[in-house]
Amino acid sequence: MKIGVMNNPRIPIIDEIKAIGEAGYDFIDLTIEAPHAQHLEVAATKKLLKDYDLSVVGHTDPIIPYAYPIKSIREACLGEFKRCAEIFARLDAKIMNIHPCYSCPITMKKSLVDLNIEALSPILDTVQSFGLTLMVENFIAPFDSVVTFRRILRKLPGLKVHLDFGHGNIGEENGMIFCREFPKEIAHVHFSDNRGSDDHHMPLGVGSIDWKGAIKALKSIEYEEGITLEVFSHDPSVRFKYLEISRNLLKSLWVAV
Protein backbone atom coordinates (compact mmCIF):
# COMPACT_ATOMS: atom_id res chain seq x y z
CA MET A 1 0.00 0.00 0.00
CA LYS A 2 1.47 3.32 -1.12
CA ILE A 3 0.53 6.68 0.38
CA GLY A 4 0.62 9.93 -1.54
CA VAL A 5 -0.42 13.57 -1.32
CA MET A 6 -2.16 15.94 -3.70
CA ASN A 7 -0.31 19.12 -4.58
CA ASN A 8 -1.86 22.41 -3.57
CA PRO A 9 -2.64 24.27 -6.84
CA ARG A 10 -2.13 27.59 -5.05
CA ILE A 11 1.58 26.70 -4.83
CA PRO A 12 3.94 26.16 -7.79
CA ILE A 13 4.24 22.48 -8.68
CA ILE A 14 8.02 22.39 -8.28
CA ASP A 15 7.76 23.64 -4.70
CA GLU A 16 5.05 21.10 -3.94
CA ILE A 17 7.06 18.20 -5.33
CA LYS A 18 9.98 19.17 -3.12
CA ALA A 19 7.79 19.41 -0.01
CA ILE A 20 6.01 16.11 -0.68
CA GLY A 21 9.24 14.34 -1.55
CA GLU A 22 11.06 15.61 1.52
CA ALA A 23 8.16 14.42 3.68
CA GLY A 24 8.78 10.89 2.42
CA TYR A 25 5.57 10.14 0.52
CA ASP A 26 5.40 7.55 -2.24
CA PHE A 27 3.67 9.56 -4.96
CA ILE A 28 2.14 12.89 -5.86
CA ASP A 29 -1.49 13.13 -6.90
CA LEU A 30 -0.68 15.76 -9.49
CA THR A 31 -3.61 18.08 -10.05
CA ILE A 32 -3.41 20.41 -13.03
CA GLU A 33 -5.41 23.41 -11.82
CA ALA A 34 -5.29 27.18 -11.53
CA PRO A 35 -3.82 29.37 -10.23
CA HIS A 36 -0.28 27.95 -10.09
CA ALA A 37 -0.59 24.36 -11.32
CA GLN A 38 -2.10 24.83 -14.76
CA HIS A 39 1.22 24.56 -16.55
CA LEU A 40 4.47 22.76 -15.89
CA GLU A 41 7.80 22.18 -17.57
CA VAL A 42 7.73 18.44 -18.15
CA ALA A 43 11.47 17.74 -18.30
CA ALA A 44 12.26 19.64 -15.09
CA THR A 45 9.27 18.11 -13.33
CA LYS A 46 10.21 14.61 -14.39
CA LYS A 47 13.78 15.05 -13.16
CA LEU A 48 12.61 16.29 -9.77
CA LEU A 49 10.14 13.42 -9.43
CA LYS A 50 12.98 11.01 -10.11
CA ASP A 51 15.22 12.74 -7.55
CA TYR A 52 12.57 12.17 -4.86
CA ASP A 53 11.48 8.75 -6.19
CA LEU A 54 7.90 9.97 -6.57
CA SER A 55 5.46 8.39 -8.99
CA VAL A 56 2.45 10.28 -10.38
CA VAL A 57 -1.32 9.92 -10.29
CA GLY A 58 -3.02 12.16 -12.83
CA HIS A 59 -5.68 14.50 -11.46
CA THR A 60 -7.67 17.02 -13.53
CA ASP A 61 -9.56 20.22 -12.79
CA PRO A 62 -12.86 19.24 -11.12
CA ILE A 63 -15.06 21.85 -12.80
CA ILE A 64 -14.32 21.43 -16.51
CA PRO A 65 -17.77 21.56 -18.20
CA TYR A 66 -17.10 18.72 -20.62
CA ALA A 67 -20.69 17.40 -20.79
CA TYR A 68 -22.36 20.72 -21.62
CA PRO A 69 -24.39 20.09 -24.79
CA ILE A 70 -22.67 22.68 -26.97
CA LYS A 71 -20.21 21.19 -29.43
CA SER A 72 -17.56 23.90 -29.21
CA ILE A 73 -17.49 23.70 -25.40
CA ARG A 74 -17.12 19.92 -25.49
CA GLU A 75 -14.35 20.15 -28.07
CA ALA A 76 -12.44 22.69 -25.97
CA CYS A 77 -12.77 20.47 -22.90
CA LEU A 78 -11.63 17.42 -24.84
CA GLY A 79 -8.59 19.41 -25.91
CA GLU A 80 -7.78 20.20 -22.29
CA PHE A 81 -8.08 16.57 -21.26
CA LYS A 82 -5.84 15.60 -24.16
CA ARG A 83 -3.26 18.12 -22.95
CA CYS A 84 -3.42 16.69 -19.44
CA ALA A 85 -3.19 13.10 -20.67
CA GLU A 86 -0.09 13.92 -22.70
CA ILE A 87 1.56 15.52 -19.66
CA PHE A 88 0.71 12.59 -17.41
CA ALA A 89 1.92 10.07 -19.96
CA ARG A 90 5.25 11.90 -20.30
CA LEU A 91 5.56 11.80 -16.50
CA ASP A 92 5.00 8.00 -16.58
CA ALA A 93 1.63 8.10 -14.84
CA LYS A 94 -0.63 5.09 -15.35
CA ILE A 95 -4.01 6.53 -14.30
CA MET A 96 -5.86 9.81 -14.76
CA ASN A 97 -9.00 10.95 -13.01
CA ILE A 98 -12.00 12.89 -14.19
CA HIS A 99 -14.80 14.32 -12.08
CA PRO A 100 -18.48 14.14 -12.95
CA CYS A 101 -19.69 17.15 -14.91
CA TYR A 102 -22.63 18.96 -13.33
CA SER A 103 -22.86 21.76 -15.93
CA CYS A 104 -25.93 21.52 -18.12
CA PRO A 105 -29.00 23.60 -19.03
CA ILE A 106 -31.66 23.65 -16.31
CA THR A 107 -34.12 22.00 -18.68
CA MET A 108 -31.77 19.02 -19.14
CA LYS A 109 -30.94 18.25 -15.49
CA LYS A 110 -32.81 14.93 -15.69
CA SER A 111 -30.49 13.92 -18.53
CA LEU A 112 -27.27 14.76 -16.65
CA VAL A 113 -26.01 11.18 -16.40
CA ASP A 114 -26.71 10.55 -20.09
CA LEU A 115 -24.90 13.76 -21.01
CA ASN A 116 -21.89 12.63 -18.98
CA ILE A 117 -21.84 9.19 -20.61
CA GLU A 118 -22.05 10.72 -24.08
CA ALA A 119 -19.24 13.20 -23.41
CA LEU A 120 -17.03 10.70 -21.59
CA SER A 121 -16.83 8.37 -24.57
CA PRO A 122 -14.38 10.44 -26.69
CA ILE A 123 -12.50 11.50 -23.55
CA LEU A 124 -12.00 7.84 -22.62
CA ASP A 125 -10.72 7.05 -26.13
CA THR A 126 -8.33 9.99 -26.02
CA VAL A 127 -6.93 9.15 -22.60
CA GLN A 128 -6.50 5.49 -23.52
CA SER A 129 -4.60 6.52 -26.67
CA PHE A 130 -1.86 7.81 -24.34
CA GLY A 131 -1.67 4.47 -22.52
CA LEU A 132 -3.53 5.76 -19.46
CA THR A 133 -6.48 4.33 -17.54
CA LEU A 134 -9.29 6.84 -17.06
CA MET A 135 -11.25 6.74 -13.80
CA VAL A 136 -14.31 8.74 -12.76
CA GLU A 137 -14.60 10.03 -9.19
CA ASN A 138 -17.71 9.65 -7.05
CA PHE A 139 -19.13 12.88 -5.67
CA ILE A 140 -22.60 14.33 -4.98
CA ALA A 141 -25.93 13.37 -6.55
CA PRO A 142 -26.51 11.85 -8.99
CA PHE A 143 -22.91 10.59 -9.03
CA ASP A 144 -22.99 9.29 -5.47
CA SER A 145 -24.69 5.92 -5.98
CA VAL A 146 -23.66 2.52 -7.24
CA VAL A 147 -26.69 2.48 -9.55
CA THR A 148 -25.35 5.49 -11.44
CA PHE A 149 -21.84 4.09 -11.55
CA ARG A 150 -23.03 0.70 -12.79
CA ARG A 151 -24.82 2.47 -15.62
CA ILE A 152 -21.75 4.52 -16.54
CA LEU A 153 -19.32 1.60 -16.39
CA ARG A 154 -21.64 -0.62 -18.41
CA LYS A 155 -21.80 1.98 -21.19
CA LEU A 156 -18.07 2.75 -21.14
CA PRO A 157 -15.94 -0.41 -20.97
CA GLY A 158 -12.45 0.35 -19.72
CA LEU A 159 -13.52 3.20 -17.46
CA LYS A 160 -12.64 2.67 -13.79
CA VAL A 161 -13.76 4.03 -10.41
CA HIS A 162 -11.86 6.66 -8.47
CA LEU A 163 -13.21 6.16 -4.96
CA ASP A 164 -13.20 9.16 -2.63
CA PHE A 165 -14.20 8.11 0.90
CA GLY A 166 -14.76 11.74 1.91
CA HIS A 167 -17.24 12.20 -0.91
CA GLY A 168 -18.91 8.94 0.05
CA ASN A 169 -19.56 10.33 3.52
CA ILE A 170 -21.60 13.21 2.11
CA GLY A 171 -23.27 11.24 -0.68
CA GLU A 172 -25.99 8.62 -0.91
CA GLU A 173 -23.70 5.61 -0.56
CA ASN A 174 -20.40 5.45 1.25
CA GLY A 175 -17.03 4.06 0.27
CA MET A 176 -17.64 0.70 1.93
CA ILE A 177 -20.67 0.13 -0.30
CA PHE A 178 -18.67 1.09 -3.38
CA CYS A 179 -15.98 -1.43 -2.39
CA ARG A 180 -18.58 -4.15 -2.10
CA GLU A 181 -20.16 -3.34 -5.45
CA PHE A 182 -17.01 -2.59 -7.48
CA PRO A 183 -14.24 -4.85 -6.12
CA LYS A 184 -12.39 -5.01 -9.45
CA GLU A 185 -13.15 -1.55 -10.82
CA ILE A 186 -11.58 0.67 -8.14
CA ALA A 187 -8.33 2.06 -9.57
CA HIS A 188 -7.44 4.68 -6.95
CA VAL A 189 -8.60 5.94 -3.55
CA HIS A 190 -8.77 9.32 -1.79
CA PHE A 191 -8.86 9.63 2.00
CA SER A 192 -9.92 12.76 3.88
CA ASP A 193 -12.31 13.26 6.75
CA ASN A 194 -15.46 15.36 7.14
CA ARG A 195 -18.54 15.58 9.35
CA GLY A 196 -21.03 14.48 6.72
CA SER A 197 -22.25 17.96 5.77
CA ASP A 198 -19.55 19.07 3.33
CA ASP A 199 -16.27 18.00 1.75
CA HIS A 200 -14.08 19.44 4.51
CA HIS A 201 -10.78 17.66 3.63
CA MET A 202 -9.90 17.31 7.30
CA PRO A 203 -7.24 15.02 8.80
CA LEU A 204 -8.26 11.41 9.33
CA GLY A 205 -9.95 10.85 12.68
CA VAL A 206 -11.29 14.38 13.03
CA GLY A 207 -14.62 13.83 11.28
CA SER A 208 -17.27 11.11 11.26
CA ILE A 209 -15.89 8.57 8.78
CA ASP A 210 -15.42 5.03 10.06
CA TRP A 211 -11.79 4.54 9.05
CA LYS A 212 -11.56 1.03 10.45
CA GLY A 213 -14.53 0.11 8.30
CA ALA A 214 -13.04 1.87 5.28
CA ILE A 215 -9.74 0.03 5.54
CA LYS A 216 -11.45 -3.26 6.25
CA ALA A 217 -13.50 -2.77 3.07
CA LEU A 218 -10.40 -2.05 0.99
CA LYS A 219 -8.54 -5.04 2.39
CA SER A 220 -11.56 -7.27 1.74
CA ILE A 221 -11.24 -6.58 -2.00
CA GLU A 222 -7.44 -6.97 -1.85
CA TYR A 223 -6.89 -3.36 -2.84
CA GLU A 224 -3.17 -2.78 -3.30
CA GLU A 225 -3.02 0.49 -5.23
CA GLY A 226 -2.29 3.95 -3.87
CA ILE A 227 -4.16 6.01 -1.29
CA THR A 228 -4.02 9.78 -1.59
CA LEU A 229 -4.33 11.84 1.58
CA GLU A 230 -6.39 14.76 0.29
CA VAL A 231 -5.98 16.77 3.49
CA PHE A 232 -5.81 20.55 3.30
CA SER A 233 -5.34 23.44 5.73
CA HIS A 234 -5.89 27.18 5.61
CA ASP A 235 -2.66 27.49 7.59
CA PRO A 236 0.23 26.12 5.48
CA SER A 237 2.47 25.82 8.53
CA VAL A 238 0.39 22.92 9.89
CA ARG A 239 -0.56 21.19 6.63
CA PHE A 240 2.15 18.54 6.78
CA LYS A 241 1.52 18.01 10.48
CA TYR A 242 -2.08 17.13 9.63
CA LEU A 243 -0.85 14.91 6.82
CA GLU A 244 1.55 13.12 9.16
CA ILE A 245 -1.21 12.48 11.70
CA SER A 246 -3.33 11.05 8.90
CA ARG A 247 -0.52 8.90 7.51
CA ASN A 248 0.30 7.47 10.92
CA LEU A 249 -3.34 6.60 11.58
CA LEU A 250 -3.70 5.01 8.16
CA LYS A 251 -0.59 2.89 8.64
CA SER A 252 -1.56 1.74 12.11
CA LEU A 253 -5.10 0.82 11.09
CA TRP A 254 -3.89 -0.97 7.98
CA VAL A 255 -1.84 -3.29 10.18
CA ALA A 256 -4.46 -3.66 12.91
CA VAL A 257 -7.64 -4.26 10.89
CSV table of C-alpha atoms in Angstrom, one decimal:
chain,number,residue,atom,x,y,z
A,1,MET,CA,0.0,0.0,0.0
A,2,LYS,CA,1.5,3.3,-1.1
A,3,ILE,CA,0.5,6.7,0.4
A,4,GLY,CA,0.6,9.9,-1.5
A,5,VAL,CA,-0.4,13.6,-1.3
A,6,MET,CA,-2.2,15.9,-3.7
A,7,ASN,CA,-0.3,19.1,-4.6
A,8,ASN,CA,-1.9,22.4,-3.6
A,9,PRO,CA,-2.6,24.3,-6.8
A,10,ARG,CA,-2.1,27.6,-5.1
A,11,ILE,CA,1.6,26.7,-4.8
A,12,PRO,CA,3.9,26.2,-7.8
A,13,ILE,CA,4.2,22.5,-8.7
A,14,ILE,CA,8.0,22.4,-8.3
A,15,ASP,CA,7.8,23.6,-4.7
A,16,GLU,CA,5.0,21.1,-3.9
A,17,ILE,CA,7.1,18.2,-5.3
A,18,LYS,CA,10.0,19.2,-3.1
A,19,ALA,CA,7.8,19.4,0.0
A,20,ILE,CA,6.0,16.1,-0.7
A,21,GLY,CA,9.2,14.3,-1.6
A,22,GLU,CA,11.1,15.6,1.5
A,23,ALA,CA,8.2,14.4,3.7
A,24,GLY,CA,8.8,10.9,2.4
A,25,TYR,CA,5.6,10.1,0.5
A,26,ASP,CA,5.4,7.5,-2.2
A,27,PHE,CA,3.7,9.6,-5.0
A,28,ILE,CA,2.1,12.9,-5.9
A,29,ASP,CA,-1.5,13.1,-6.9
A,30,LEU,CA,-0.7,15.8,-9.5
A,31,THR,CA,-3.6,18.1,-10.1
A,32,ILE,CA,-3.4,20.4,-13.0
A,33,GLU,CA,-5.4,23.4,-11.8
A,34,ALA,CA,-5.3,27.2,-11.5
A,35,PRO,CA,-3.8,29.4,-10.2
A,36,HIS,CA,-0.3,27.9,-10.1
A,37,ALA,CA,-0.6,24.4,-11.3
A,38,GLN,CA,-2.1,24.8,-14.8
A,39,HIS,CA,1.2,24.6,-16.6
A,40,LEU,CA,4.5,22.8,-15.9
A,41,GLU,CA,7.8,22.2,-17.6
A,42,VAL,CA,7.7,18.4,-18.1
A,43,ALA,CA,11.5,17.7,-18.3
A,44,ALA,CA,12.3,19.6,-15.1
A,45,THR,CA,9.3,18.1,-13.3
A,46,LYS,CA,10.2,14.6,-14.4
A,47,LYS,CA,13.8,15.0,-13.2
A,48,LEU,CA,12.6,16.3,-9.8
A,49,LEU,CA,10.1,13.4,-9.4
A,50,LYS,CA,13.0,11.0,-10.1
A,51,ASP,CA,15.2,12.7,-7.5
A,52,TYR,CA,12.6,12.2,-4.9
A,53,ASP,CA,11.5,8.8,-6.2
A,54,LEU,CA,7.9,10.0,-6.6
A,55,SER,CA,5.5,8.4,-9.0
A,56,VAL,CA,2.4,10.3,-10.4
A,57,VAL,CA,-1.3,9.9,-10.3
A,58,GLY,CA,-3.0,12.2,-12.8
A,59,HIS,CA,-5.7,14.5,-11.5
A,60,THR,CA,-7.7,17.0,-13.5
A,61,ASP,CA,-9.6,20.2,-12.8
A,62,PRO,CA,-12.9,19.2,-11.1
A,63,ILE,CA,-15.1,21.9,-12.8
A,64,ILE,CA,-14.3,21.4,-16.5
A,65,PRO,CA,-17.8,21.6,-18.2
A,66,TYR,CA,-17.1,18.7,-20.6
A,67,ALA,CA,-20.7,17.4,-20.8
A,68,TYR,CA,-22.4,20.7,-21.6
A,69,PRO,CA,-24.4,20.1,-24.8
A,70,ILE,CA,-22.7,22.7,-27.0
A,71,LYS,CA,-20.2,21.2,-29.4
A,72,SER,CA,-17.6,23.9,-29.2
A,73,ILE,CA,-17.5,23.7,-25.4
A,74,ARG,CA,-17.1,19.9,-25.5
A,75,GLU,CA,-14.3,20.1,-28.1
A,76,ALA,CA,-12.4,22.7,-26.0
A,77,CYS,CA,-12.8,20.5,-22.9
A,78,LEU,CA,-11.6,17.4,-24.8
A,79,GLY,CA,-8.6,19.4,-25.9
A,80,GLU,CA,-7.8,20.2,-22.3
A,81,PHE,CA,-8.1,16.6,-21.3
A,82,LYS,CA,-5.8,15.6,-24.2
A,83,ARG,CA,-3.3,18.1,-22.9
A,84,CYS,CA,-3.4,16.7,-19.4
A,85,ALA,CA,-3.2,13.1,-20.7
A,86,GLU,CA,-0.1,13.9,-22.7
A,87,ILE,CA,1.6,15.5,-19.7
A,88,PHE,CA,0.7,12.6,-17.4
A,89,ALA,CA,1.9,10.1,-20.0
A,90,ARG,CA,5.2,11.9,-20.3
A,91,LEU,CA,5.6,11.8,-16.5
A,92,ASP,CA,5.0,8.0,-16.6
A,93,ALA,CA,1.6,8.1,-14.8
A,94,LYS,CA,-0.6,5.1,-15.4
A,95,ILE,CA,-4.0,6.5,-14.3
A,96,MET,CA,-5.9,9.8,-14.8
A,97,ASN,CA,-9.0,10.9,-13.0
A,98,ILE,CA,-12.0,12.9,-14.2
A,99,HIS,CA,-14.8,14.3,-12.1
A,100,PRO,CA,-18.5,14.1,-12.9
A,101,CYS,CA,-19.7,17.1,-14.9
A,102,TYR,CA,-22.6,19.0,-13.3
A,103,SER,CA,-22.9,21.8,-15.9
A,104,CYS,CA,-25.9,21.5,-18.1
A,105,PRO,CA,-29.0,23.6,-19.0
A,106,ILE,CA,-31.7,23.7,-16.3
A,107,THR,CA,-34.1,22.0,-18.7
A,108,MET,CA,-31.8,19.0,-19.1
A,109,LYS,CA,-30.9,18.3,-15.5
A,110,LYS,CA,-32.8,14.9,-15.7
A,111,SER,CA,-30.5,13.9,-18.5
A,112,LEU,CA,-27.3,14.8,-16.7
A,113,VAL,CA,-26.0,11.2,-16.4
A,114,ASP,CA,-26.7,10.5,-20.1
A,115,LEU,CA,-24.9,13.8,-21.0
A,116,ASN,CA,-21.9,12.6,-19.0
A,117,ILE,CA,-21.8,9.2,-20.6
A,118,GLU,CA,-22.1,10.7,-24.1
A,119,ALA,CA,-19.2,13.2,-23.4
A,120,LEU,CA,-17.0,10.7,-21.6
A,121,SER,CA,-16.8,8.4,-24.6
A,122,PRO,CA,-14.4,10.4,-26.7
A,123,ILE,CA,-12.5,11.5,-23.5
A,124,LEU,CA,-12.0,7.8,-22.6
A,125,ASP,CA,-10.7,7.0,-26.1
A,126,THR,CA,-8.3,10.0,-26.0
A,127,VAL,CA,-6.9,9.2,-22.6
A,128,GLN,CA,-6.5,5.5,-23.5
A,129,SER,CA,-4.6,6.5,-26.7
A,130,PHE,CA,-1.9,7.8,-24.3
A,131,GLY,CA,-1.7,4.5,-22.5
A,132,LEU,CA,-3.5,5.8,-19.5
A,133,THR,CA,-6.5,4.3,-17.5
A,134,LEU,CA,-9.3,6.8,-17.1
A,135,MET,CA,-11.2,6.7,-13.8
A,136,VAL,CA,-14.3,8.7,-12.8
A,137,GLU,CA,-14.6,10.0,-9.2
A,138,ASN,CA,-17.7,9.6,-7.0
A,139,PHE,CA,-19.1,12.9,-5.7
A,140,ILE,CA,-22.6,14.3,-5.0
A,141,ALA,CA,-25.9,13.4,-6.6
A,142,PRO,CA,-26.5,11.8,-9.0
A,143,PHE,CA,-22.9,10.6,-9.0
A,144,ASP,CA,-23.0,9.3,-5.5
A,145,SER,CA,-24.7,5.9,-6.0
A,146,VAL,CA,-23.7,2.5,-7.2
A,147,VAL,CA,-26.7,2.5,-9.6
A,148,THR,CA,-25.4,5.5,-11.4
A,149,PHE,CA,-21.8,4.1,-11.6
A,150,ARG,CA,-23.0,0.7,-12.8
A,151,ARG,CA,-24.8,2.5,-15.6
A,152,ILE,CA,-21.8,4.5,-16.5
A,153,LEU,CA,-19.3,1.6,-16.4
A,154,ARG,CA,-21.6,-0.6,-18.4
A,155,LYS,CA,-21.8,2.0,-21.2
A,156,LEU,CA,-18.1,2.7,-21.1
A,157,PRO,CA,-15.9,-0.4,-21.0
A,158,GLY,CA,-12.4,0.3,-19.7
A,159,LEU,CA,-13.5,3.2,-17.5
A,160,LYS,CA,-12.6,2.7,-13.8
A,161,VAL,CA,-13.8,4.0,-10.4
A,162,HIS,CA,-11.9,6.7,-8.5
A,163,LEU,CA,-13.2,6.2,-5.0
A,164,ASP,CA,-13.2,9.2,-2.6
A,165,PHE,CA,-14.2,8.1,0.9
A,166,GLY,CA,-14.8,11.7,1.9
A,167,HIS,CA,-17.2,12.2,-0.9
A,168,GLY,CA,-18.9,8.9,0.1
A,169,ASN,CA,-19.6,10.3,3.5
A,170,ILE,CA,-21.6,13.2,2.1
A,171,GLY,CA,-23.3,11.2,-0.7
A,172,GLU,CA,-26.0,8.6,-0.9
A,173,GLU,CA,-23.7,5.6,-0.6
A,174,ASN,CA,-20.4,5.4,1.3
A,175,GLY,CA,-17.0,4.1,0.3
A,176,MET,CA,-17.6,0.7,1.9
A,177,ILE,CA,-20.7,0.1,-0.3
A,178,PHE,CA,-18.7,1.1,-3.4
A,179,CYS,CA,-16.0,-1.4,-2.4
A,180,ARG,CA,-18.6,-4.2,-2.1
A,181,GLU,CA,-20.2,-3.3,-5.5
A,182,PHE,CA,-17.0,-2.6,-7.5
A,183,PRO,CA,-14.2,-4.9,-6.1
A,184,LYS,CA,-12.4,-5.0,-9.4
A,185,GLU,CA,-13.1,-1.6,-10.8
A,186,ILE,CA,-11.6,0.7,-8.1
A,187,ALA,CA,-8.3,2.1,-9.6
A,188,HIS,CA,-7.4,4.7,-6.9
A,189,VAL,CA,-8.6,5.9,-3.6
A,190,HIS,CA,-8.8,9.3,-1.8
A,191,PHE,CA,-8.9,9.6,2.0
A,192,SER,CA,-9.9,12.8,3.9
A,193,ASP,CA,-12.3,13.3,6.8
A,194,ASN,CA,-15.5,15.4,7.1
A,195,ARG,CA,-18.5,15.6,9.3
A,196,GLY,CA,-21.0,14.5,6.7
A,197,SER,CA,-22.2,18.0,5.8
A,198,ASP,CA,-19.5,19.1,3.3
A,199,ASP,CA,-16.3,18.0,1.7
A,200,HIS,CA,-14.1,19.4,4.5
A,201,HIS,CA,-10.8,17.7,3.6
A,202,MET,CA,-9.9,17.3,7.3
A,203,PRO,CA,-7.2,15.0,8.8
A,204,LEU,CA,-8.3,11.4,9.3
A,205,GLY,CA,-9.9,10.9,12.7
A,206,VAL,CA,-11.3,14.4,13.0
A,207,GLY,CA,-14.6,13.8,11.3
A,208,SER,CA,-17.3,11.1,11.3
A,209,ILE,CA,-15.9,8.6,8.8
A,210,ASP,CA,-15.4,5.0,10.1
A,211,TRP,CA,-11.8,4.5,9.0
A,212,LYS,CA,-11.6,1.0,10.4
A,213,GLY,CA,-14.5,0.1,8.3
A,214,ALA,CA,-13.0,1.9,5.3
A,215,ILE,CA,-9.7,0.0,5.5
A,216,LYS,CA,-11.5,-3.3,6.2
A,217,ALA,CA,-13.5,-2.8,3.1
A,218,LEU,CA,-10.4,-2.1,1.0
A,219,LYS,CA,-8.5,-5.0,2.4
A,220,SER,CA,-11.6,-7.3,1.7
A,221,ILE,CA,-11.2,-6.6,-2.0
A,222,GLU,CA,-7.4,-7.0,-1.8
A,223,TYR,CA,-6.9,-3.4,-2.8
A,224,GLU,CA,-3.2,-2.8,-3.3
A,225,GLU,CA,-3.0,0.5,-5.2
A,226,GLY,CA,-2.3,4.0,-3.9
A,227,ILE,CA,-4.2,6.0,-1.3
A,228,THR,CA,-4.0,9.8,-1.6
A,229,LEU,CA,-4.3,11.8,1.6
A,230,GLU,CA,-6.4,14.8,0.3
A,231,VAL,CA,-6.0,16.8,3.5
A,232,PHE,CA,-5.8,20.6,3.3
A,233,SER,CA,-5.3,23.4,5.7
A,234,HIS,CA,-5.9,27.2,5.6
A,235,ASP,CA,-2.7,27.5,7.6
A,236,PRO,CA,0.2,26.1,5.5
A,237,SER,CA,2.5,25.8,8.5
A,238,VAL,CA,0.4,22.9,9.9
A,239,ARG,CA,-0.6,21.2,6.6
A,240,PHE,CA,2.2,18.5,6.8
A,241,LYS,CA,1.5,18.0,10.5
A,242,TYR,CA,-2.1,17.1,9.6
A,243,LEU,CA,-0.8,14.9,6.8
A,244,GLU,CA,1.6,13.1,9.2
A,245,ILE,CA,-1.2,12.5,11.7
A,246,SER,CA,-3.3,11.1,8.9
A,247,ARG,CA,-0.5,8.9,7.5
A,248,ASN,CA,0.3,7.5,10.9
A,249,LEU,CA,-3.3,6.6,11.6
A,250,LEU,CA,-3.7,5.0,8.2
A,251,LYS,CA,-0.6,2.9,8.6
A,252,SER,CA,-1.6,1.7,12.1
A,253,LEU,CA,-5.1,0.8,11.1
A,254,TRP,CA,-3.9,-1.0,8.0
A,255,VAL,CA,-1.8,-3.3,10.2
A,256,ALA,CA,-4.5,-3.7,12.9
A,257,VAL,CA,-7.6,-4.3,10.9
